[in-house]
């Protein structure tokens, strides 16, 4: 067929429209894989996540998206079977776009994180089965892709889980995690940059001439970037972060001095934290870190509880816990709010009636850990977004590139590389989907499946990002959804045991994964059947 044939132009226009809808669905569903944990941990708000995702999804699509796009449009099918039937292959590509976009939008509506890779591969196989039967599919390539769907969540989960357990032993579980965390920070930043820079430079985009850099040059470049980053972090970031975190800890300690943290045990006993006041009942400007209790001093005090209606300067005796609670209730204080000072010999005890305990929840993390890993989580999330743009833009525009190549070349061979402007088009469509509808699946990934903190979110991000970037470099379209969900489940399990993961939700996600390929294949085959009747 002649290049730029007017007969094929309507199919190309329809392909641009449907591929944008598919990119919208991929963005709404899949970009949650990159920033869902960052939003869930509170490190980023939704707007900040959308801004970063827009930038790095597009960059990833342009710089490394060409490899996987080639696999999606030419690796799954034996395109030589469509020689001299270019229109039929174009209709098949259009059917694949339609089948994939329908299921992406439906799954996003139900807040289910599905695989964009699943949808486009299933849809491609579906139309080919309709057009050429079992001979139309490259089953070896298809088998490798299917195997990667099962390997990727396990591999990503093991990487993230092992990293979390290592950092948990070295940093998180330390009584004072600040200094070990600061010592490890330059290495963590350096390795993070090293891995990601290598994945970009090695056999990278031809438009930046990275494809001319030998493998050893990529290693030297990435190691140099990692080493320089580690030095910068050690010299500039670590001292500043130490001062900032210590100041925050001091503020928190000052705040908690006016709160007595207590918990009732089976014997209805309670623990109290003490605060020193001056003789005139004004608060000491520099209270000691720990004042000896009156019992430790050998004093048997008369204890009072505060009641503003009392004539004795606001204090009435509380001889027992019963009187103590009665005084609270008389004063309009509930067991879930406010504070009650107890005074004896200028030793003031302030009881906070809120749910404050000395025991920290297993899923909580201290100020030191949160501050140390908050920016790291943002950094790894941006790399994850970059990797997603490189891997999953092909899911949105792989068939569109096939349409365009056939239209411009007049041949099914598709010998030209993936055009940059089409990769950019797919990246923009993904970003629009995230802005408009991305919050739905972000909630599932970042909040509902397991509780995510800055530290656990970092290990989830780095493990899944490394897995996806590695796959992008070898041209294998693995599922970023599977990688991220695998990491979330493994880290949630390692962090909080089996109870830390919503297994019912995980079961529903797995069911959605299982039905994706046959469902999209069926929709695509049906569309292909309709197109053949209407246009061939």
Coordinates of C-alpha atoms in Angstrom, one line a residue:
X1 CA 0.0 0.0 0.0
X2 CA 1.2 3.5 -0.8
X3 CA 2.6 5.6 2.1
X4 CA 0.3 8.3 3.4
X5 CA -2.7 6.7 1.8
X6 CA -5.9 8.7 2.3
X7 CA -7.8 5.4 2.6
X8 CA -5.9 4.7 5.9
X9 CA -6.2 8.2 7.3
X10 CA -9.6 7.7 9.2
X11 CA -8.1 4.7 11.0
X12 CA -5.1 6.8 12.1
X13 CA -7.3 9.6 13.4
X14 CA -9.5 7.1 15.3
X15 CA -6.3 5.5 16.7
X16 CA -5.1 8.9 18.0
X17 CA -8.4 9.4 19.8
X18 CA -8.7 5.9 21.3
X19 CA -5.1 5.8 22.3
X20 CA -5.5 9.1 24.2
X21 CA -8.5 7.5 26.0
X22 CA -6.3 4.5 26.8
X23 CA -3.4 6.7 28.0
X24 CA -5.9 8.5 30.2
X25 CA -7.0 5.1 31.7
X26 CA -3.4 4.0 32.2
X27 CA -2.6 7.3 33.9
X28 CA -5.6 7.1 36.2
X29 CA -4.9 3.5 37.2
X30 CA -1.2 2.9 36.8
X31 CA 0.4 6.2 37.9
X32 CA -0.9 5.4 41.4
X33 CA 1.8 2.7 41.4
X34 CA 4.4 5.5 41.5
X35 CA 3.0 8.0 44.0
X36 CA 0.3 6.0 45.8
X37 CA 2.6 5.2 48.7
X38 CA 4.0 8.8 48.9
X39 CA 0.5 10.2 49.2
X40 CA -0.6 7.4 51.6
X41 CA 2.3 8.1 54.0
X42 CA 1.5 11.8 54.0
X43 CA 4.9 12.8 52.5
X44 CA 3.2 14.3 49.5
X45 CA -0.3 15.7 48.9
X46 CA -2.2 14.7 45.8
X47 CA -1.4 17.9 44.0
X48 CA 2.3 17.6 44.6
X49 CA 2.2 14.0 43.4
X50 CA 0.4 15.0 40.2
X51 CA 3.0 17.7 39.4
X52 CA 6.0 15.4 39.9
X53 CA 4.3 12.6 38.0
X54 CA 3.5 14.8 35.1
X55 CA 7.2 15.8 34.7
X56 CA 8.8 12.4 35.2
X57 CA 6.2 10.3 33.3
X58 CA 6.8 12.4 30.2
X59 CA 10.5 12.3 30.6
X60 CA 10.5 8.5 31.1
X61 CA 8.2 8.1 28.0
X62 CA 10.6 10.1 25.8
X63 CA 13.9 8.9 27.1
X64 CA 13.4 5.1 27.6
X65 CA 9.9 4.4 26.3
X66 CA 11.0 3.4 22.8
X67 CA 12.4 -0.1 23.8
X68 CA 9.2 -1.5 25.3
X69 CA 7.1 0.2 22.6
X70 CA 9.0 -1.9 20.0
X71 CA 8.2 -5.1 22.0
X72 CA 4.5 -4.3 22.3
X73 CA 3.9 -3.4 18.6
X74 CA 6.2 -6.0 17.0
X75 CA 7.3 -8.6 19.5
X76 CA 4.0 -10.2 20.4
X77 CA 2.7 -10.6 16.9
X78 CA 4.2 -12.1 13.8
X79 CA 3.6 -9.0 11.7
X80 CA 4.8 -10.8 8.5
X81 CA 1.5 -12.7 8.4
X82 CA -0.2 -9.3 7.6
X83 CA 1.9 -8.6 4.5
X84 CA -0.3 -7.0 1.8
X85 CA -3.1 -6.7 4.3
X86 CA -2.0 -3.5 6.0
X87 CA -5.5 -2.3 6.6
X88 CA -6.3 -5.5 8.6
X89 CA -3.4 -5.0 10.9
X90 CA -4.4 -1.3 11.4
X91 CA -7.9 -2.4 12.3
X92 CA -6.4 -5.0 14.7
X93 CA -4.3 -2.3 16.4
X94 CA -7.4 -0.1 16.7
X95 CA -9.3 -3.1 18.3
X96 CA -6.5 -3.6 20.7
X97 CA -6.6 0.0 21.8
X98 CA -10.4 -0.2 22.2
X99 CA -10.4 -3.4 24.3
X100 CA -7.6 -2.2 26.5
X101 CA -9.1 1.3 27.2
X102 CA -12.5 -0.1 28.1
X103 CA -11.2 -2.4 30.8
X104 CA -8.8 0.2 32.2
X105 CA -11.6 2.7 32.7
X106 CA -13.9 0.1 34.3
X107 CA -11.2 -1.1 36.7
X108 CA -10.3 2.4 37.7
X109 CA -14.0 3.1 38.4
X110 CA -13.9 0.2 40.9
X111 CA -10.6 1.4 42.4
X112 CA -8.8 -1.8 41.3
X113 CA -5.1 -1.5 40.4
X114 CA -4.8 -3.6 37.2
X115 CA -1.9 -4.0 34.9
X116 CA -1.8 -1.7 31.8
X117 CA 0.6 -4.3 30.4
X118 CA -1.9 -7.1 30.9
X119 CA -4.6 -5.1 29.1
X120 CA -2.7 -4.3 26.0
X121 CA -1.0 -7.7 25.7
X122 CA -4.4 -9.5 26.2
X123 CA -6.1 -7.2 23.7
X124 CA -3.3 -7.7 21.1
X125 CA -3.6 -11.5 21.4
X126 CA -7.4 -11.2 21.2
X127 CA -7.5 -9.4 17.8
X128 CA -4.8 -11.6 16.4
X129 CA -6.6 -14.8 17.4
X130 CA -9.7 -13.4 15.5
X131 CA -7.7 -12.4 12.5
X132 CA -5.1 -15.2 12.1
X133 CA -5.9 -17.8 14.7
X134 CA -3.2 -19.3 16.8
X135 CA -0.6 -18.7 14.1
X136 CA -0.8 -15.0 14.6
X137 CA 0.7 -14.9 18.1
X138 CA 4.4 -15.2 18.9
X139 CA 3.8 -17.6 21.8
X140 CA 7.4 -17.7 23.0
X141 CA 7.4 -13.9 23.5
X142 CA 3.9 -14.1 25.0
X143 CA 5.1 -16.8 27.4
X144 CA 8.0 -14.7 28.6
X145 CA 5.7 -11.7 29.2
X146 CA 3.2 -13.9 31.1
X147 CA 6.0 -15.4 33.2
X148 CA 7.2 -11.9 34.1
X149 CA 3.8 -11.1 35.5
X150 CA 4.3 -13.7 38.2
X151 CA 8.0 -13.2 38.6
X152 CA 7.9 -9.4 38.9
X153 CA 5.7 -9.1 42.1
X154 CA 7.7 -11.8 43.9
X155 CA 11.1 -10.3 42.8
X156 CA 10.0 -6.8 43.6
X157 CA 8.5 -7.9 46.9
X158 CA 11.6 -9.8 47.9
X159 CA 13.9 -6.8 47.1
X160 CA 11.7 -4.4 49.0
X161 CA 11.1 -6.7 51.9
X162 CA 14.8 -7.6 52.3
X163 CA 15.7 -3.9 52.2
X164 CA 13.1 -3.0 54.8
X165 CA 14.3 -5.8 57.2
X166 CA 17.9 -4.6 56.7
X167 CA 17.1 -1.0 57.5
X168 CA 14.8 -2.1 60.3
X169 CA 17.7 -3.9 62.0
X170 CA 20.2 -1.2 61.4
X171 CA 18.1 1.9 61.9
X172 CA 14.4 1.7 62.6
X173 CA 14.5 -0.5 65.7
X174 CA 17.3 1.3 67.4
X175 CA 16.4 3.1 70.6
X176 CA 17.9 6.3 69.1
X177 CA 17.8 5.9 65.3
X178 CA 19.0 9.4 64.4
X179 CA 22.7 8.8 64.3
X180 CA 22.7 5.4 62.6
X181 CA 20.2 6.8 60.1
X182 CA 22.4 9.8 59.4
X183 CA 25.5 7.6 59.0
X184 CA 23.6 5.4 56.4
X185 CA 22.0 8.4 54.6
X186 CA 24.9 9.1 52.1
X187 CA 25.1 5.4 51.1
X188 CA 21.4 5.2 50.6
X189 CA 21.3 8.3 48.4
X190 CA 24.4 7.3 46.5
X191 CA 23.2 3.8 45.7
X192 CA 19.7 5.1 44.7
X193 CA 21.2 7.5 42.3
X194 CA 23.8 5.0 41.0
X195 CA 21.1 2.4 40.1
X196 CA 18.8 4.9 38.4
X197 CA 21.6 6.7 36.5
X198 CA 23.0 3.4 35.2
X199 CA 19.5 2.3 34.0
X200 CA 19.3 5.6 32.0
X201 CA 22.8 5.9 30.6
X202 CA 23.4 2.2 29.6
X203 CA 22.0 1.7 26.1
X204 CA 20.0 4.8 26.7
X205 CA 18.1 7.1 24.3
X206 CA 19.7 7.7 20.9
X207 CA 18.5 11.3 20.9
X208 CA 20.9 12.0 23.7
X209 CA 23.6 9.8 22.1
X210 CA 23.6 7.6 25.2
X211 CA 23.4 4.5 22.9
X212 CA 27.0 5.3 21.9
X213 CA 28.3 4.9 25.5
X214 CA 29.9 1.5 26.2
X215 CA 28.8 -0.6 29.1
X216 CA 31.9 0.2 31.1
X217 CA 31.3 3.9 30.4
X218 CA 27.8 3.6 31.9
X219 CA 29.2 1.9 35.0
X220 CA 31.9 4.6 35.5
X221 CA 29.3 7.4 35.0
X222 CA 26.8 6.0 37.4
X223 CA 29.4 5.2 40.0
X224 CA 30.8 8.7 39.7
X225 CA 27.3 10.2 40.2
X226 CA 26.6 8.0 43.2
X227 CA 29.9 8.8 44.8
X228 CA 29.5 12.6 44.3
X229 CA 25.9 12.4 45.6
X230 CA 27.1 10.6 48.7
X231 CA 29.8 13.2 49.4
X232 CA 27.2 16.1 48.9
X233 CA 24.8 14.4 51.3
X234 CA 27.5 13.8 53.9
X235 CA 28.9 17.3 53.8
X236 CA 25.8 19.5 53.3
X237 CA 22.6 17.5 54.0
X238 CA 23.6 15.4 57.1
X239 CA 24.6 18.3 59.4
X240 CA 21.6 20.3 58.4
X241 CA 19.3 17.4 58.9
X242 CA 20.8 16.6 62.3
X243 CA 20.1 20.2 63.5
X244 CA 16.6 20.1 62.1
X245 CA 15.6 16.8 63.5
X246 CA 17.1 17.6 67.0
X247 CA 15.2 20.9 67.0
X248 CA 12.0 19.0 66.1
X249 CA 12.7 16.4 68.9
X250 CA 13.2 19.2 71.4
X251 CA 9.9 20.8 70.4
X252 CA 8.1 17.5 70.7
X253 CA 9.7 16.8 74.1
X254 CA 8.6 20.2 75.3
X255 CA 5.1 19.6 74.0
X256 CA 4.8 16.3 75.8
X257 CA 6.0 17.6 79.1
X258 CA 2.6 19.0 79.6
X259 CA 0.9 15.7 78.9
X260 CA 0.9 12.7 81.1
X261 CA 0.8 9.6 79.0
X262 CA -1.1 6.9 80.7
X263 CA -2.7 3.6 80.0
X264 CA -5.1 1.6 82.1
X265 CA -4.1 -2.0 82.5
X266 CA -6.1 -5.0 83.8
X267 CA -5.6 -3.7 87.3
X268 CA -6.8 -0.2 86.4
X269 CA -3.5 1.3 87.2
X270 CA -2.1 4.2 85.3
X271 CA 1.3 5.7 84.6
X272 CA 2.0 9.5 84.8
X273 CA 4.7 11.8 83.5
X274 CA 5.8 14.7 85.7
X275 CA 6.4 18.4 85.0
X276 CA 8.1 20.8 87.4
X277 CA 6.5 24.1 88.2
X278 CA 8.0 27.1 90.1
X279 CA 6.8 28.3 93.5
X280 CA 4.4 30.8 92.0
X281 CA 2.8 28.0 89.9
X282 CA 4.5 29.3 86.7
X283 CA 6.0 26.7 84.5
X284 CA 9.8 26.2 84.7
X285 CA 11.3 27.6 81.5
X286 CA 13.9 24.8 81.5
X287 CA 12.3 21.7 83.1
X288 CA 14.7 18.8 83.6
X289 CA 14.5 15.9 81.2
X290 CA 13.2 13.7 84.1
X291 CA 12.2 14.9 87.5
X292 CA 12.2 12.3 90.3
X293 CA 8.7 11.3 91.3
X294 CA 7.5 12.1 94.8
X295 CA 7.4 8.4 95.5
X296 CA 11.1 8.1 94.5
X297 CA 11.8 11.0 96.8
X298 CA 10.2 9.1 99.7
X299 CA 7.3 11.6 100.0
X300 CA 3.7 10.5 100.5
X301 CA 1.9 13.4 98.9
X302 CA -1.6 14.7 99.2
X303 CA -2.9 14.6 95.6
X304 CA -5.4 17.1 94.2
X305 CA -7.3 17.4 91.0
X306 CA -8.2 20.6 89.3
X307 CA -11.8 22.0 89.4
X308 CA -12.3 25.5 88.3
X309 CA -15.4 25.9 90.5
X310 CA -13.6 25.0 93.7
X311 CA -13.1 27.7 96.3
X312 CA -9.7 26.4 97.2
X313 CA -7.9 28.1 94.4
X314 CA -9.1 25.5 91.8
X315 CA -7.9 22.4 93.6
X316 CA -9.9 19.8 95.5
X317 CA -8.7 16.5 97.0
X318 CA -8.8 13.3 95.1
X319 CA -8.3 10.5 97.6
X320 CA -8.9 7.7 95.1
X321 CA -9.2 7.0 91.4
X322 CA -13.0 7.1 91.8
X323 CA -12.9 10.6 93.2
X324 CA -10.3 11.5 90.5
X325 CA -12.6 10.4 87.7
X326 CA -15.7 12.0 89.4
X327 CA -13.9 15.3 89.7
X328 CA -13.1 15.1 86.0
X329 CA -16.7 14.4 85.1
X330 CA -17.9 17.2 87.4
X331 CA -15.5 19.5 85.6
X332 CA -17.0 18.6 82.2
X333 CA -14.0 16.5 81.2
X334 CA -14.5 13.2 79.2
X335 CA -12.1 10.3 79.2
X336 CA -11.1 11.1 75.6
X337 CA -10.2 14.8 75.8
X338 CA -8.7 17.6 77.8
X339 CA -6.0 17.5 80.5
X340 CA -6.2 17.5 84.3
X341 CA -3.2 18.8 86.4
X342 CA -2.5 17.0 89.7
X343 CA -0.5 19.1 92.2
X344 CA 1.6 18.0 95.2
X345 CA 4.5 19.8 96.9
X346 CA 5.0 22.0 93.8
X347 CA 5.3 18.8 91.7
X348 CA 2.7 19.2 89.0
X349 CA 1.3 16.1 87.1
X350 CA -0.7 16.8 84.0
X351 CA -2.8 14.0 82.7
X352 CA -3.8 14.0 79.1
X353 CA -7.1 12.2 78.6
X354 CA -6.4 11.6 74.9
X355 CA -5.1 8.3 73.5
X356 CA -1.5 9.0 74.4
X357 CA 0.6 6.1 75.5
X358 CA 4.3 5.4 76.1
X359 CA 3.9 2.4 73.7
X360 CA 4.3 3.2 70.0
X361 CA 2.2 1.4 67.6
X362 CA 4.1 -1.1 65.4
X363 CA 3.1 0.8 62.3
X364 CA 4.2 4.2 63.6
X365 CA 7.6 5.7 63.2
X366 CA 9.5 8.3 65.2
X367 CA 10.2 11.8 64.1
X368 CA 13.8 10.9 63.3
X369 CA 12.9 8.1 60.9
X370 CA 10.1 10.1 59.2
X371 CA 12.4 13.1 58.6
X372 CA 15.2 10.9 57.3
X373 CA 13.2 9.0 54.8
X374 CA 10.6 11.5 53.7
X375 CA 12.6 13.1 50.9
X376 CA 14.1 9.7 50.1
X377 CA 10.6 8.4 49.5
X378 CA 9.9 11.4 47.2
X379 CA 13.2 10.8 45.3
X380 CA 12.4 7.1 44.8
X381 CA 8.8 7.8 43.8
X382 CA 10.0 10.2 41.1
X383 CA 12.4 7.5 39.8
X384 CA 9.5 5.1 39.9
X385 CA 7.4 7.6 37.9
X386 CA 10.2 7.9 35.4
X387 CA 10.4 4.1 35.1
X388 CA 6.6 3.9 34.7
X389 CA 6.7 6.4 31.9
X390 CA 9.3 4.4 30.1
X391 CA 7.7 1.1 30.6
X392 CA 3.9 1.8 30.5
X393 CA 3.7 4.5 27.8
X394 CA 4.1 1.6 25.4
X395 CA 0.8 0.2 26.8
X396 CA -1.0 3.3 25.7
X397 CA 0.6 4.1 22.4
X398 CA 2.3 0.9 21.2
X399 CA -0.6 0.1 18.8
X400 CA -0.8 3.8 17.8
X401 CA 2.8 3.7 16.8
X402 CA 2.0 0.6 14.7
X403 CA -0.8 2.5 13.0
X404 CA 1.4 5.5 12.3
X405 CA 4.2 3.4 11.0
X406 CA 2.0 1.5 8.6
X407 CA 0.4 4.7 7.4
X408 CA 3.7 6.5 6.8
X409 CA 5.6 3.5 5.4
X410 CA 2.8 1.7 3.6
X411 CA 4.2 -1.6 5.1
X412 CA 3.5 -3.8 8.1
X413 CA 7.3 -4.1 8.7
X414 CA 7.3 -0.9 10.8
X415 CA 11.1 -0.4 10.3
X416 CA 11.3 3.1 11.7
X417 CA 11.9 3.6 15.5
X418 CA 9.2 4.8 17.8
X419 CA 8.8 8.6 17.1
X420 CA 9.5 10.9 20.0
X421 CA 6.4 13.0 19.4
X422 CA 4.2 9.9 19.8
X423 CA 5.9 8.9 23.0
X424 CA 5.3 12.5 24.2
X425 CA 1.7 12.2 23.2
X426 CA 1.3 9.1 25.3
X427 CA 3.1 10.7 28.3
X428 CA 0.7 13.7 28.2
X429 CA -2.3 11.4 28.0
X430 CA -1.1 9.5 31.1
X431 CA -0.6 12.7 33.0
X432 CA -4.2 14.0 32.2
X433 CA -5.6 10.7 33.4
X434 CA -3.7 11.0 36.7
X435 CA -4.9 14.6 37.3
X436 CA -8.5 13.8 36.6
X437 CA -9.1 10.4 38.1
X438 CA -5.9 9.2 39.7
X439 CA -7.0 9.6 43.3
X440 CA -9.2 6.5 43.2
X441 CA -6.4 3.9 42.8
X442 CA -4.0 6.0 44.8
X443 CA -6.2 5.4 47.8
X444 CA -6.1 1.6 47.2
X445 CA -2.3 1.4 46.8
X446 CA -1.3 4.0 49.4
X447 CA -3.9 3.5 52.2
X448 CA -6.2 0.6 51.9
X449 CA -3.8 -2.3 51.3
X450 CA -1.5 -1.7 54.2
X451 CA -0.4 1.2 56.4
X452 CA 2.5 3.0 54.7
X453 CA 5.0 5.2 56.4
X454 CA 7.9 7.2 55.0
X455 CA 10.4 4.5 55.8
X456 CA 8.4 1.6 54.5
X457 CA 7.3 3.6 51.5
X458 CA 10.9 4.2 50.6
X459 CA 11.7 0.5 50.6
X460 CA 8.6 -0.2 48.5
X461 CA 9.5 2.5 46.0
X462 CA 13.1 1.6 45.6
X463 CA 12.5 -2.2 45.2
X464 CA 9.7 -1.8 42.7
X465 CA 11.5 1.0 40.7
X466 CA 14.7 -1.1 40.4
X467 CA 12.7 -4.1 39.1
X468 CA 10.8 -2.0 36.6
X469 CA 13.9 -0.1 35.4
X470 CA 15.7 -3.4 34.9
X471 CA 12.9 -4.8 32.8
X472 CA 12.7 -1.6 30.7
X473 CA 16.4 -1.9 29.8
X474 CA 15.9 -5.4 28.5
X475 CA 12.7 -4.5 26.6
X476 CA 10.4 -6.7 28.7
X477 CA 7.0 -5.1 29.4
X478 CA 6.5 -6.3 32.9
X479 CA 3.7 -4.9 35.1
X480 CA 4.5 -2.0 37.3
X481 CA 1.3 -2.7 39.1
X482 CA 2.4 -6.2 40.0
X483 CA 5.8 -4.8 41.1
X484 CA 4.3 -2.2 43.4
X485 CA 1.6 -4.3 44.9
X486 CA 4.1 -7.1 45.5
X487 CA 6.4 -4.7 47.3
X488 CA 3.5 -3.2 49.3
X489 CA 2.4 -6.7 50.4
X490 CA 5.8 -8.0 51.3
X491 CA 6.8 -4.9 53.2
X492 CA 3.5 -4.7 55.0
X493 CA 3.9 -8.4 56.0
X494 CA 7.5 -7.9 57.1
X495 CA 6.6 -4.7 59.1
X496 CA 3.4 -5.8 60.8
X497 CA 3.0 -9.6 60.3
X498 CA 0.1 -11.0 58.4
X499 CA -2.3 -8.6 60.1
X500 CA -0.6 -5.7 58.5
X501 CA -2.1 -6.5 55.1
X502 CA -5.7 -6.4 53.9
X503 CA -5.8 -9.8 52.4
X504 CA -9.4 -9.6 51.3
X505 CA -8.5 -6.5 49.2
X506 CA -5.4 -8.2 47.9
X507 CA -7.5 -11.2 46.9
X508 CA -9.8 -8.9 44.9
X509 CA -6.8 -7.3 43.2
X510 CA -5.4 -10.7 42.2
X511 CA -8.8 -11.7 40.8
X512 CA -8.8 -8.5 38.7
X513 CA -5.3 -9.5 37.5
X514 CA -6.4 -13.0 36.5
X515 CA -9.5 -11.9 34.5
X516 CA -7.7 -9.0 32.7
X517 CA -6.1 -10.9 29.9
X518 CA -9.1 -13.1 28.9
X519 CA -11.5 -10.2 29.3
X520 CA -9.5 -7.7 27.2
X521 CA -8.8 -10.4 24.7
X522 CA -12.5 -11.1 24.3
X523 CA -13.4 -7.4 24.0
X524 CA -10.6 -6.9 21.4
X525 CA -11.6 -10.0 19.4
X526 CA -15.3 -8.8 19.4
X527 CA -14.2 -5.4 18.1
X528 CA -12.0 -7.0 15.5
X529 CA -14.9 -9.1 14.3
X530 CA -17.1 -6.0 13.9
X531 CA -14.3 -4.0 12.1
X532 CA -13.7 -6.9 9.6
X533 CA -17.4 -7.0 8.8
X534 CA -17.7 -3.2 8.5
X535 CA -14.4 -2.4 6.7
X536 CA -13.0 -5.5 4.9

